[in-house]
Coordinates of N, CA and C in Angstrom, one line a residue:
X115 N 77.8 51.1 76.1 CA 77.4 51.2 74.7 C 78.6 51.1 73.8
X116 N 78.4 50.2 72.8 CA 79.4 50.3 71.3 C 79.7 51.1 70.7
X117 N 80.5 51.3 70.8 CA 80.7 52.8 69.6 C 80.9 51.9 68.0
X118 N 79.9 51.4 67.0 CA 80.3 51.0 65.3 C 80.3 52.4 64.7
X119 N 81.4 52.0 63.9 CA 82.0 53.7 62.8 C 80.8 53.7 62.1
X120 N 81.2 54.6 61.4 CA 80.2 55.2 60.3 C 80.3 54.4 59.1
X121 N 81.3 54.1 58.6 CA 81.5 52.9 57.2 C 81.0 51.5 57.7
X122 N 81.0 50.9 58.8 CA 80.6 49.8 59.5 C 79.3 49.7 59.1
X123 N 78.3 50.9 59.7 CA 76.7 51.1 59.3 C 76.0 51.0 58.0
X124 N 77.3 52.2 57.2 CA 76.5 51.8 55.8 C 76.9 50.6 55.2
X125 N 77.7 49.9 55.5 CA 78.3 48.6 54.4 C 76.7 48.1 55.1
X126 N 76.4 47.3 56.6 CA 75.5 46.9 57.4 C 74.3 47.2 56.0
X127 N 74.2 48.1 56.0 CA 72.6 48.6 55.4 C 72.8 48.2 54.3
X128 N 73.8 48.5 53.2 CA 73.8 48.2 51.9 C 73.8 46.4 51.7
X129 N 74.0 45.9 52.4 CA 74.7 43.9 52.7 C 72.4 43.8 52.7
X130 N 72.1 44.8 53.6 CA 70.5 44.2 53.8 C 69.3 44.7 52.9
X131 N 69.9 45.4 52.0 CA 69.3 46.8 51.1 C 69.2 45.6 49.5
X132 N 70.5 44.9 49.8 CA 70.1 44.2 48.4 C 69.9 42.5 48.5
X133 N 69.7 42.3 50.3 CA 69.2 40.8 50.3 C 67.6 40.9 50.2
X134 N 66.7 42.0 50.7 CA 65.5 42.2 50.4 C 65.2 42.8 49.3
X135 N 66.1 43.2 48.4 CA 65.8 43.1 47.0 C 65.4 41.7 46.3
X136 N 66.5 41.2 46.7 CA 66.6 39.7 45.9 C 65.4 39.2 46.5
X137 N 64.8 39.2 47.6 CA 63.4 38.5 48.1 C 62.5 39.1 46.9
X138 N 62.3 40.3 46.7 CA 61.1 41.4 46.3 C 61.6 40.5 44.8
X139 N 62.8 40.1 44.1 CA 62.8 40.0 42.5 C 62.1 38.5 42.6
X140 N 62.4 37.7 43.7 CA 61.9 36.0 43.4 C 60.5 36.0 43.8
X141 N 60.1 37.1 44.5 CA 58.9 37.1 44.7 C 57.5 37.7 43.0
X142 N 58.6 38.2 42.5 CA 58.0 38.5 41.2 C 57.4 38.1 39.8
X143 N 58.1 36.4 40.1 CA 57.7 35.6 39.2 C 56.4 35.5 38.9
X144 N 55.6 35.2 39.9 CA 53.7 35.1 39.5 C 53.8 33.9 40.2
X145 N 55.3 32.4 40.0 CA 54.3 31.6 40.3 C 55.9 30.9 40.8
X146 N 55.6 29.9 41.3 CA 56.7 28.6 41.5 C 57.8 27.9 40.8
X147 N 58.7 28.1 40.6 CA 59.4 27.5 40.0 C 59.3 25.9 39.9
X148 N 58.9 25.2 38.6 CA 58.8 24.1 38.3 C 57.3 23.4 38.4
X149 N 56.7 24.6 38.7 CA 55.1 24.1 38.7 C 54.0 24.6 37.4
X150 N 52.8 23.3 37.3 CA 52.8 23.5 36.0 C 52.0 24.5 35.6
X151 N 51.8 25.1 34.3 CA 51.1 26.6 33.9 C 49.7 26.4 34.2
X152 N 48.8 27.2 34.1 CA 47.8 27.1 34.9 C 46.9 27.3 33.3
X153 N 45.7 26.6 33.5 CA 44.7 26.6 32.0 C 43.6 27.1 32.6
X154 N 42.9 27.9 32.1 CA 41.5 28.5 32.5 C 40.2 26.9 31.8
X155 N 39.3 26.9 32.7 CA 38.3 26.3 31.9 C 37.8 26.4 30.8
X156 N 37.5 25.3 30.0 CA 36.8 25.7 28.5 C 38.2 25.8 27.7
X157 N 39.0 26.0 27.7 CA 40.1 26.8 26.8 C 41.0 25.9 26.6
X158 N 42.1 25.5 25.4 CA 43.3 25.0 25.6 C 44.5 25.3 26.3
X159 N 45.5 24.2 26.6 CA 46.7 24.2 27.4 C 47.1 24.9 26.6
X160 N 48.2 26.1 27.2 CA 49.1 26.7 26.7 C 50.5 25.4 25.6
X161 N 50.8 25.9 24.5 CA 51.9 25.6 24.4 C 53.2 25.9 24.1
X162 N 54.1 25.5 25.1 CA 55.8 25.8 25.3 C 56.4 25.9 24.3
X163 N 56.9 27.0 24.4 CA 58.2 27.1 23.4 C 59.3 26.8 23.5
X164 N 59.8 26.1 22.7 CA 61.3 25.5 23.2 C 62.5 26.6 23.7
X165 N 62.7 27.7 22.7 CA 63.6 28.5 23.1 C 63.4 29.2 24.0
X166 N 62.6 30.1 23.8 CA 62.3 31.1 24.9 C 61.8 30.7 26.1
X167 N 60.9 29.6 26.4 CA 59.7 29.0 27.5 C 58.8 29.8 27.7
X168 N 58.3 30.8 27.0 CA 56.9 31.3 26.9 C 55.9 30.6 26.3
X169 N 54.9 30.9 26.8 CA 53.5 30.6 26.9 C 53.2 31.1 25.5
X170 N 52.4 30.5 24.5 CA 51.9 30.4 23.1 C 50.3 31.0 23.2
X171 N 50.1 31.2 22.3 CA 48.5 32.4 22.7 C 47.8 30.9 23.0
X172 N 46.8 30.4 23.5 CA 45.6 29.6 23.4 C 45.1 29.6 22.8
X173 N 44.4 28.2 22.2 CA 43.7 28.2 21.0 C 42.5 28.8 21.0
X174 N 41.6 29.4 20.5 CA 40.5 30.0 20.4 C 39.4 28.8 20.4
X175 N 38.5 28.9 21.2 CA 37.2 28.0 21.2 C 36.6 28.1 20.0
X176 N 35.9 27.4 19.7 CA 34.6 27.3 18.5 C 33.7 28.1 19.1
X177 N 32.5 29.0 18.3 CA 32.0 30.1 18.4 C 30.6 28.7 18.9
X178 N 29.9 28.9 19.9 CA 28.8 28.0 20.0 C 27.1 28.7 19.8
X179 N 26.6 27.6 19.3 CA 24.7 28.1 19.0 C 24.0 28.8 20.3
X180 N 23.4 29.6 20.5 CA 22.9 29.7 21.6 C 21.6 28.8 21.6
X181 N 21.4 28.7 22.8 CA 20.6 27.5 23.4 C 19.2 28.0 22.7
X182 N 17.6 27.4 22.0 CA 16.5 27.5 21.3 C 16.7 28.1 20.4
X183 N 18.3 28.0 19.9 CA 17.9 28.8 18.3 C 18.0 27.4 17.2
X184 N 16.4 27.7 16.4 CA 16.0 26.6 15.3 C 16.5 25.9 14.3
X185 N 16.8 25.1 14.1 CA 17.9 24.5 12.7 C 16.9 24.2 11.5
X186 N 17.7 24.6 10.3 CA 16.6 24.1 9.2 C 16.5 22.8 9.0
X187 N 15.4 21.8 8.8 CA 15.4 20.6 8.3 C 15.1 20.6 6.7
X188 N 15.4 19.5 6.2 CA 15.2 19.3 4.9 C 13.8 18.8 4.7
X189 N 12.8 19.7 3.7 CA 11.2 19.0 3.8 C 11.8 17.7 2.8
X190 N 10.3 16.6 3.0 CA 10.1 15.7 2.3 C 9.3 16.0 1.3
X191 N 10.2 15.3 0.1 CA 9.5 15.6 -1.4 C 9.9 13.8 -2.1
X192 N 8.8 13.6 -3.4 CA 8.9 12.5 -4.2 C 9.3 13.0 -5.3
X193 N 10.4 12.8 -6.2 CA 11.4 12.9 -6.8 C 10.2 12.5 -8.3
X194 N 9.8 13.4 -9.1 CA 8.9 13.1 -10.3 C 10.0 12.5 -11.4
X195 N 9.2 11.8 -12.3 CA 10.1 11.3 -13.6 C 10.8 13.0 -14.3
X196 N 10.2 13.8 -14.3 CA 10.8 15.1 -14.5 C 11.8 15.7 -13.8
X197 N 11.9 15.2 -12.8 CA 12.9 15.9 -12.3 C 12.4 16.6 -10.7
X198 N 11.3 17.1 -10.7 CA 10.3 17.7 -9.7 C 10.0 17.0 -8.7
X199 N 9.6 17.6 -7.6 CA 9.1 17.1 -6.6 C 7.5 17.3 -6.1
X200 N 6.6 15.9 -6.6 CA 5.2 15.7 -6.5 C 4.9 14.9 -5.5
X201 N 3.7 14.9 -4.8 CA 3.3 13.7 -4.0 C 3.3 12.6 -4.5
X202 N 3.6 11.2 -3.9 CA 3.1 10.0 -4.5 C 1.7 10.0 -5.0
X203 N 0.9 9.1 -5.5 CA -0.1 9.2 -6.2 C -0.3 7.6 -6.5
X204 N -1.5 6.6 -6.0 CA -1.9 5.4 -6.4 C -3.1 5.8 -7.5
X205 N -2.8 5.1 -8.0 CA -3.5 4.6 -9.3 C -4.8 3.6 -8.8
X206 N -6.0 3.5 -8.8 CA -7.0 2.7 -8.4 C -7.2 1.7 -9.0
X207 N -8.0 0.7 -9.2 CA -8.8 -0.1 -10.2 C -9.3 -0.1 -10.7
X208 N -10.3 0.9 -9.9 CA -11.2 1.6 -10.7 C -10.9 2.5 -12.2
X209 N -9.8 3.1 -11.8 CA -9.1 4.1 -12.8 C -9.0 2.6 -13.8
X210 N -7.7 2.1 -13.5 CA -7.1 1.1 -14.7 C -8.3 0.4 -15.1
X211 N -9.7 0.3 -15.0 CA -11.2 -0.4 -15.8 C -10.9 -1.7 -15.7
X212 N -10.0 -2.6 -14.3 CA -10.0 -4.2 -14.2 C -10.8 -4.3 -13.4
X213 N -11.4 -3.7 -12.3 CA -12.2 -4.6 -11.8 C -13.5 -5.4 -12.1
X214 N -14.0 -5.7 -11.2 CA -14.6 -6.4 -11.6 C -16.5 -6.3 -11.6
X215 N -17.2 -6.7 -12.4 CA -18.9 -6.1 -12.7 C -19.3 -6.8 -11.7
X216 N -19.7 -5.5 -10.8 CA -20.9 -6.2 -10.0 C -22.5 -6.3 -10.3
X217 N -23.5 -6.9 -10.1 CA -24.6 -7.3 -10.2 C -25.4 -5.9 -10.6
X218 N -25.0 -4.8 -10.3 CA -25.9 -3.7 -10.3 C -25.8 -2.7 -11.6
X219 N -24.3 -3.3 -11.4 CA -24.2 -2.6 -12.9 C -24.5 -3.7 -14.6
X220 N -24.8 -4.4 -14.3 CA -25.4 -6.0 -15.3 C -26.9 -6.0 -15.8
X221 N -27.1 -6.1 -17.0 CA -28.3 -6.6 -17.4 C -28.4 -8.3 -17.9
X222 N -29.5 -9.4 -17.5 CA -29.3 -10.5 -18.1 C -30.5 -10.6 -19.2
X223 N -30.0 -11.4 -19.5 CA -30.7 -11.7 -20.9 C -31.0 -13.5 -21.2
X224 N -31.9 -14.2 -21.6 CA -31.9 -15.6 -22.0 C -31.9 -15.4 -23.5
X225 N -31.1 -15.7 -24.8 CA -31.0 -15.8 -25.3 C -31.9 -17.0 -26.6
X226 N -31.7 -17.0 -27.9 CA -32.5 -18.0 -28.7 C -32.0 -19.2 -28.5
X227 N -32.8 -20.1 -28.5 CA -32.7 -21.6 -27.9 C -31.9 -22.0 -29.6
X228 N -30.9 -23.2 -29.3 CA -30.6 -24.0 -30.6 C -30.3 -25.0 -30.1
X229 N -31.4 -25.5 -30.5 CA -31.5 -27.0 -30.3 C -31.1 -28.2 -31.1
X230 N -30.6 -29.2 -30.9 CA -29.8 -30.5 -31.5 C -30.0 -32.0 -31.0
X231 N -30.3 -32.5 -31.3 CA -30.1 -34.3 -31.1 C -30.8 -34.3 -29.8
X232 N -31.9 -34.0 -29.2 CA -32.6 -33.7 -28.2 C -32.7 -32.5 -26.9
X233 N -31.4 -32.1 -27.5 CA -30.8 -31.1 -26.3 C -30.9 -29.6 -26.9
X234 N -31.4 -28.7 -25.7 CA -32.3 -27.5 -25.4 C -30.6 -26.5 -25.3
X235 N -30.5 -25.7 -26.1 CA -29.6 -25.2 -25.6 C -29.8 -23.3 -26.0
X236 N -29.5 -23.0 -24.8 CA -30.0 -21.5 -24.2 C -28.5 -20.4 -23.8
X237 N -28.1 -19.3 -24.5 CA -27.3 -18.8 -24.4 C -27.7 -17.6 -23.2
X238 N -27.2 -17.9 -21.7 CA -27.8 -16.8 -20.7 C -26.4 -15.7 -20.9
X239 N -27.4 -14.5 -21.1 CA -26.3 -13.5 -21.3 C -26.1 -12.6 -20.6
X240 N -25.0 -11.7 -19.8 CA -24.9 -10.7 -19.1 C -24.2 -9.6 -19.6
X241 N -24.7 -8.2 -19.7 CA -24.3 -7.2 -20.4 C -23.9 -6.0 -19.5
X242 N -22.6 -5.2 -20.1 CA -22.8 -4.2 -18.8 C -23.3 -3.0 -19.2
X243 N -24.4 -2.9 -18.0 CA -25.1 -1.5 -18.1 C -24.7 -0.5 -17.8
X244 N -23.4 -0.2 -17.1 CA -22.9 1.0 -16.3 C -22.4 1.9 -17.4
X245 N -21.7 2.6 -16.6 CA -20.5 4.0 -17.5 C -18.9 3.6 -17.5
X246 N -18.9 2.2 -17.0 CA -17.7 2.1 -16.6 C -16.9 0.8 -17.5
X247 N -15.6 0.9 -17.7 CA -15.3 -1.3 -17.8 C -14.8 -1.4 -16.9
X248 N -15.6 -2.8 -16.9 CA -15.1 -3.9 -15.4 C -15.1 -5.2 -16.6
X249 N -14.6 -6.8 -15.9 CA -14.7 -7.3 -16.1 C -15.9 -8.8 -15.6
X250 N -15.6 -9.9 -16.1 CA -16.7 -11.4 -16.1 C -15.1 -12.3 -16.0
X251 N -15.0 -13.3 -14.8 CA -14.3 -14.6 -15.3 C -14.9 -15.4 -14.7
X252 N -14.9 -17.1 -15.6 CA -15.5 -18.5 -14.5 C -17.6 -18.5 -14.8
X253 N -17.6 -18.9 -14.0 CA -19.3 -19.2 -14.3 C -20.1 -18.3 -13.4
X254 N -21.1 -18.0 -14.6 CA -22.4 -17.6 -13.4 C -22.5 -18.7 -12.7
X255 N -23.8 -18.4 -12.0 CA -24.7 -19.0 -10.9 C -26.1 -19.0 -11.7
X256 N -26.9 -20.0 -11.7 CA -28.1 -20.0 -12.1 C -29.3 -20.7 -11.8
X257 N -30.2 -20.7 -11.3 CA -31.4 -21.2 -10.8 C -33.4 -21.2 -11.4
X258 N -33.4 -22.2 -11.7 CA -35.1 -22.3 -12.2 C -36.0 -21.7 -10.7
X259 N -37.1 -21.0 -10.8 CA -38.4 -20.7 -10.1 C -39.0 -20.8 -10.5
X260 N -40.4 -21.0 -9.6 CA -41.9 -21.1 -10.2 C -42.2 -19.6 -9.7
X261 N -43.4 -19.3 -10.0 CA -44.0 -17.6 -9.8 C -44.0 -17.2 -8.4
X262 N -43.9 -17.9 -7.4 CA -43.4 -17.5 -6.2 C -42.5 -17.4 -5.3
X263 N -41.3 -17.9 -6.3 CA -39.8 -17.8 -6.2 C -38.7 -19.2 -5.6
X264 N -40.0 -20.4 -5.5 CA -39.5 -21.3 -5.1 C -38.8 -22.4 -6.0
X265 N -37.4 -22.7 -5.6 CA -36.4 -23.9 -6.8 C -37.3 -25.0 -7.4
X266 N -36.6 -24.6 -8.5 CA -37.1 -25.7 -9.2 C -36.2 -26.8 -9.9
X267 N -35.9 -28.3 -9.4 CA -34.7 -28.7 -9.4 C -34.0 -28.5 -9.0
X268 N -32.6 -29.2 -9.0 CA -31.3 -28.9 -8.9 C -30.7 -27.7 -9.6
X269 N -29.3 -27.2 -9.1 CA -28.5 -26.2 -9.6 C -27.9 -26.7 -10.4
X270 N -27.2 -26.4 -11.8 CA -26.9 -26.5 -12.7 C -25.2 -27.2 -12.3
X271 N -25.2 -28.0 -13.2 CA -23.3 -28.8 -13.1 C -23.0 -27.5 -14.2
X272 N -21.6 -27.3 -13.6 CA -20.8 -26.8 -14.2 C -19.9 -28.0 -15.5
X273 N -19.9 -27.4 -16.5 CA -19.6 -27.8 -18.0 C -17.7 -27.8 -17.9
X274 N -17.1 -28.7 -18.1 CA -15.3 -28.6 -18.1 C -15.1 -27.4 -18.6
X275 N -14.2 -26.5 -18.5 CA -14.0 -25.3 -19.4 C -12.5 -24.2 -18.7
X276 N -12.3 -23.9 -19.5 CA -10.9 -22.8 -19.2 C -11.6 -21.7 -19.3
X277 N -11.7 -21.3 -18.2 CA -12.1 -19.2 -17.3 C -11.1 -19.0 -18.2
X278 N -11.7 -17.6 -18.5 CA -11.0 -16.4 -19.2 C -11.8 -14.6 -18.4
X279 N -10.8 -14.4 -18.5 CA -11.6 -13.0 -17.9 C -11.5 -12.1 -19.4
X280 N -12.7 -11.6 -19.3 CA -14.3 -11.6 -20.1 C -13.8 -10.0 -19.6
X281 N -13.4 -8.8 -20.5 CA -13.6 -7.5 -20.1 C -14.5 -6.9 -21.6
X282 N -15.7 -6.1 -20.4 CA -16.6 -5.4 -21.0 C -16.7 -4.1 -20.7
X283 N -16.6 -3.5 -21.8 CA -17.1 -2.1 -22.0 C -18.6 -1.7 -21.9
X284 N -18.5 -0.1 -21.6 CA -20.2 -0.1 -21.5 C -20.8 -0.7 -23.0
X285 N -22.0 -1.8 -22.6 CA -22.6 -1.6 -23.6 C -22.2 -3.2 -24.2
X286 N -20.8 -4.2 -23.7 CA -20.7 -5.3 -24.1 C -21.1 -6.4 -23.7
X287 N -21.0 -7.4 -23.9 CA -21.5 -9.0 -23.2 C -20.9 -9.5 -22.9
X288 N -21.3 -10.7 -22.5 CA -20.6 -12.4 -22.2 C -21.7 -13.3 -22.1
X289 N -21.7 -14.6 -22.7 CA -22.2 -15.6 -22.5 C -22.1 -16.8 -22.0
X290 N -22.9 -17.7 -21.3 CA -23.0 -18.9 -20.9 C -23.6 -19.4 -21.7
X291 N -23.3 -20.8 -22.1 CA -23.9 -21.7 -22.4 C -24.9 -22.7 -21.2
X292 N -26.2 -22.4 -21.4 CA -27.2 -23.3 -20.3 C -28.1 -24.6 -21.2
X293 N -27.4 -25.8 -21.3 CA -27.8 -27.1 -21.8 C -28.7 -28.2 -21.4
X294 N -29.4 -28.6 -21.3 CA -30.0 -29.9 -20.4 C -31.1 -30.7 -22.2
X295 N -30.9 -31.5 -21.3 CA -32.5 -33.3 -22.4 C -33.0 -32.2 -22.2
X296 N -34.2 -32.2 -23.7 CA -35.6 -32.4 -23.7 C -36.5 -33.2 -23.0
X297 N -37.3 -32.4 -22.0 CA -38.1 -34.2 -20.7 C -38.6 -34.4 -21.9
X298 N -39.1 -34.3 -22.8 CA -40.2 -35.1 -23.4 C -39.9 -35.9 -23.7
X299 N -38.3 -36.1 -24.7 CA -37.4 -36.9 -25.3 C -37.3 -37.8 -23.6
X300 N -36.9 -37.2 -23.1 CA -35.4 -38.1 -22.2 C -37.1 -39.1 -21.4
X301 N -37.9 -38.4 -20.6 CA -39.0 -39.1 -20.1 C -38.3 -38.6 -18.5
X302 N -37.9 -37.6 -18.4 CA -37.5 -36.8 -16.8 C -38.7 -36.2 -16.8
X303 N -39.1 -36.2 -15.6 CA -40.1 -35.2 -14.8 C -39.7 -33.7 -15.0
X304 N -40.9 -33.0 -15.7 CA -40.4 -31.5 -15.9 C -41.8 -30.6 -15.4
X305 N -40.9 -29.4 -15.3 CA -41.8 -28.2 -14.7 C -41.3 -27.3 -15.7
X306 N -42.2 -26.5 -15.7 CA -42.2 -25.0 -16.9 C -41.7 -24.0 -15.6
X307 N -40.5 -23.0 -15.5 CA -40.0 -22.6 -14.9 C -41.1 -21.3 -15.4
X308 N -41.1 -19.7 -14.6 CA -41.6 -18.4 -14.5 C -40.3 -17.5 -14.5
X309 N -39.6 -17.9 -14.3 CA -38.2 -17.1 -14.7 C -36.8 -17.7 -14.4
X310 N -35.7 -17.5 -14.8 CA -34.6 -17.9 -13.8 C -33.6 -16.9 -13.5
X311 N -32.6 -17.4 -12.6 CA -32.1 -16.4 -11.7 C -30.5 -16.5 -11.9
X312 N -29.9 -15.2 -12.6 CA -28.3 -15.0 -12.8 C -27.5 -14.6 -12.1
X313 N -26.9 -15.8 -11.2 CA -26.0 -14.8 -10.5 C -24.2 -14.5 -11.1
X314 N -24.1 -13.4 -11.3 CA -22.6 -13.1 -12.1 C -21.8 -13.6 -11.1
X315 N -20.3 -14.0 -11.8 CA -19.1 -14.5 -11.0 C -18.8 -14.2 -9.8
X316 N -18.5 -14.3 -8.7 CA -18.2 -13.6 -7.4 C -19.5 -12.7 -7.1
X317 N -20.0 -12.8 -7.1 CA -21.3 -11.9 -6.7 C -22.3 -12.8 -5.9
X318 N -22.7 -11.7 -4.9 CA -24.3 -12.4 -4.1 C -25.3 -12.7 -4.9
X319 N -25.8 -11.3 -4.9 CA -26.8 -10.6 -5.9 C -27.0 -11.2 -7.1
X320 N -28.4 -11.3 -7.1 CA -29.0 -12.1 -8.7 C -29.7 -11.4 -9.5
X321 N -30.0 -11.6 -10.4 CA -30.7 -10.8 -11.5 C -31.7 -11.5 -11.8
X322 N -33.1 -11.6 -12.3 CA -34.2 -12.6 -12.6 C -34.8 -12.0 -14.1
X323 N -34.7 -12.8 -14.8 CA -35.0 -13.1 -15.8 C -36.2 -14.1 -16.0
X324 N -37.4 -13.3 -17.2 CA -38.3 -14.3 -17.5 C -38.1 -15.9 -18.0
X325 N -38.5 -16.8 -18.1 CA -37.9 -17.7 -18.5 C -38.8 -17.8 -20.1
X326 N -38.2 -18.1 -21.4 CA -39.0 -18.2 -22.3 C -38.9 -19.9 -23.2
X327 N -38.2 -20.7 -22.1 CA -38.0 -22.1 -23.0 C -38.4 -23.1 -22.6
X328 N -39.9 -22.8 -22.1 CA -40.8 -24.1 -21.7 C -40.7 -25.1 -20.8
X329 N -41.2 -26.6 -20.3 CA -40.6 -27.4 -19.9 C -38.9 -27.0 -19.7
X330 N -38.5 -27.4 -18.2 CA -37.3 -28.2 -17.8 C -37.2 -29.3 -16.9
X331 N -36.2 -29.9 -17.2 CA -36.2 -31.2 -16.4 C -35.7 -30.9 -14.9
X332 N -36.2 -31.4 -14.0 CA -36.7 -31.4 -12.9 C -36.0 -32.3 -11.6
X333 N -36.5 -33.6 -12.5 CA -36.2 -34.6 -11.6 C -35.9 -35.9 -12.7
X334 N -35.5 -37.4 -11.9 CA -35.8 -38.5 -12.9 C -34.1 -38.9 -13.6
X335 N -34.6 -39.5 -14.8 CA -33.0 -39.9 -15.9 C -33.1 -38.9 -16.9
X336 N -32.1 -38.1 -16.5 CA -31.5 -37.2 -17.8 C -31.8 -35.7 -17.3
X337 N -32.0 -35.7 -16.0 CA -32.4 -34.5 -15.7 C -31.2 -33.4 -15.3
X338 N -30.2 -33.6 -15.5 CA -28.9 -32.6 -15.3 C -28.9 -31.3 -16.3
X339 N -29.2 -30.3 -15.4 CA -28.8 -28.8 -16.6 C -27.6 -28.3 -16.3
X340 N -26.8 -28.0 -17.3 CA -25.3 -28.1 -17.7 C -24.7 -26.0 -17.8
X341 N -24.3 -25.7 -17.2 CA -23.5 -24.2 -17.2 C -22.3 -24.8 -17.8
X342 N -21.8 -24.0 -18.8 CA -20.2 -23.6 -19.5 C -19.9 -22.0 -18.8
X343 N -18.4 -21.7 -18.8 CA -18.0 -20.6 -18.3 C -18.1 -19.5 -19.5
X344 N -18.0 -18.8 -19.4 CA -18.6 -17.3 -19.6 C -17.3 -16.9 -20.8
X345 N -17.5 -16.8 -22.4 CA -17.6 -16.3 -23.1 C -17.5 -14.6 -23.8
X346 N -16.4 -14.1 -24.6 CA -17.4 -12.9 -25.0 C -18.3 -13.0 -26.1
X347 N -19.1 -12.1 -25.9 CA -20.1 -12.1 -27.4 C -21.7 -12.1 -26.2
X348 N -22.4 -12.3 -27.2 CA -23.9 -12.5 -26.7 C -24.5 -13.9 -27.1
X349 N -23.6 -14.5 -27.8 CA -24.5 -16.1 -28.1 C -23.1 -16.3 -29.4
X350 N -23.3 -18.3 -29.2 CA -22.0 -18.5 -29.8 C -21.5 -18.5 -31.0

């Protein structure tokens, strides 16, 4: 056996006392020298400071919605001439009094005959009966019957003429002019008509009227009865 002194031992121990120090101080870093800082998920990278090389606080996340909570929407509104918000709103035809008279709301009328240079001339008139105004443009429709509703002649020629739309109030008119020969004069085959039949502009529907002007021509030379377009007034 060796005999080592006593100062031999301790230098020994003190040489190994402070090489496992230095292990225990490099071991205390946290991390590796030259490796990079480490970032939690979600969160920003740290940033380095020049002088010192510490780590800068992390930026703070944005605060987020929890998941089914409601967001307000903006209602829908129509912007009024005032300033307000009203529902849209159409305006009818009916409101603005342009449409147009139908058959149900119409009374006809044959007017007083005025006659000239052989020719029968008869003002057929249509009035409105309703509570409402509508209007008349362009030509009736008109037709001769005997008492059991069967034609008598042909349908009337339309007369040249410029439509006008004809607005009536309760209670106003419009007229046609209905022209044809005298058969006696002209020597056309004629029938005495039991009433005739008005039908208003665009309409199905007819209205019958008694007939009070005798003889019409029928058939033969001269037998054409003549419609003009629709007038206001009740006769010209």
């Amino acid at each position: 056996m060796v005999y080592t002194p006593r100062s031999a031992r301790h230098g020994a121990l003190l040489v190994g006392t402070v090489a496992v120090l230095g292990l225990l101080t490099g071991c205390g870093n946290g991390q590796e020298a030259g490796s990079p800082p480490i970032t939690a998920s979600g969160t920003a990278a740290p940033a380095q400071d020049g002088k010192s090389g510490s780590a800068s606080a992390p930026a703070s996340a944005p605060a987020s919605v929890p998941a089914g909570t409601p967001t307000a929407s903006a209602p829908r509104s129509t912007a009024s001439a005032g300033g307000g918000t009203t529902p849209a709103t159409t305006r009818t035809a009916s409101q603005a009094g342009g449409s147009r008279c139908h058959t149900s709301e119409l009374g006809a009328a044959v007017g007083r005959n005025d006659p000239g240079a052989g020719q029968e001339n008869f003002p057929v008139v249509l009035t409105n009966t309703s509570g409402r105004t509508c209007t008349l443009r362009g030509y009736p429709g008109a037709a001769f019957v005997n008492g059991s509703g069967g034609r008598l002649g042909a349908d009337p020629r339309r007369e040249p003429g410029s439509a006008v739309t004809v607005t009536l109030r309760p209670g106003q008119s419009a007229w046609a002019g209905l022209t044809f020969s005298n058969p006696e004069v002209s020597g056309a085959k004629q029938a005495t008509p039991a009433a005739l039949l008005v039908t208003p502009p665009d309409e199905r529907d007819s209205l019958k009227v008694a007939w009070p002007g005798g003889p019409v021509p029928v058939a033969g030379n001269s037998s054409s009865v003549r419609l003009t377009v629709l007038s206001p007034g009740a006769a010209p």
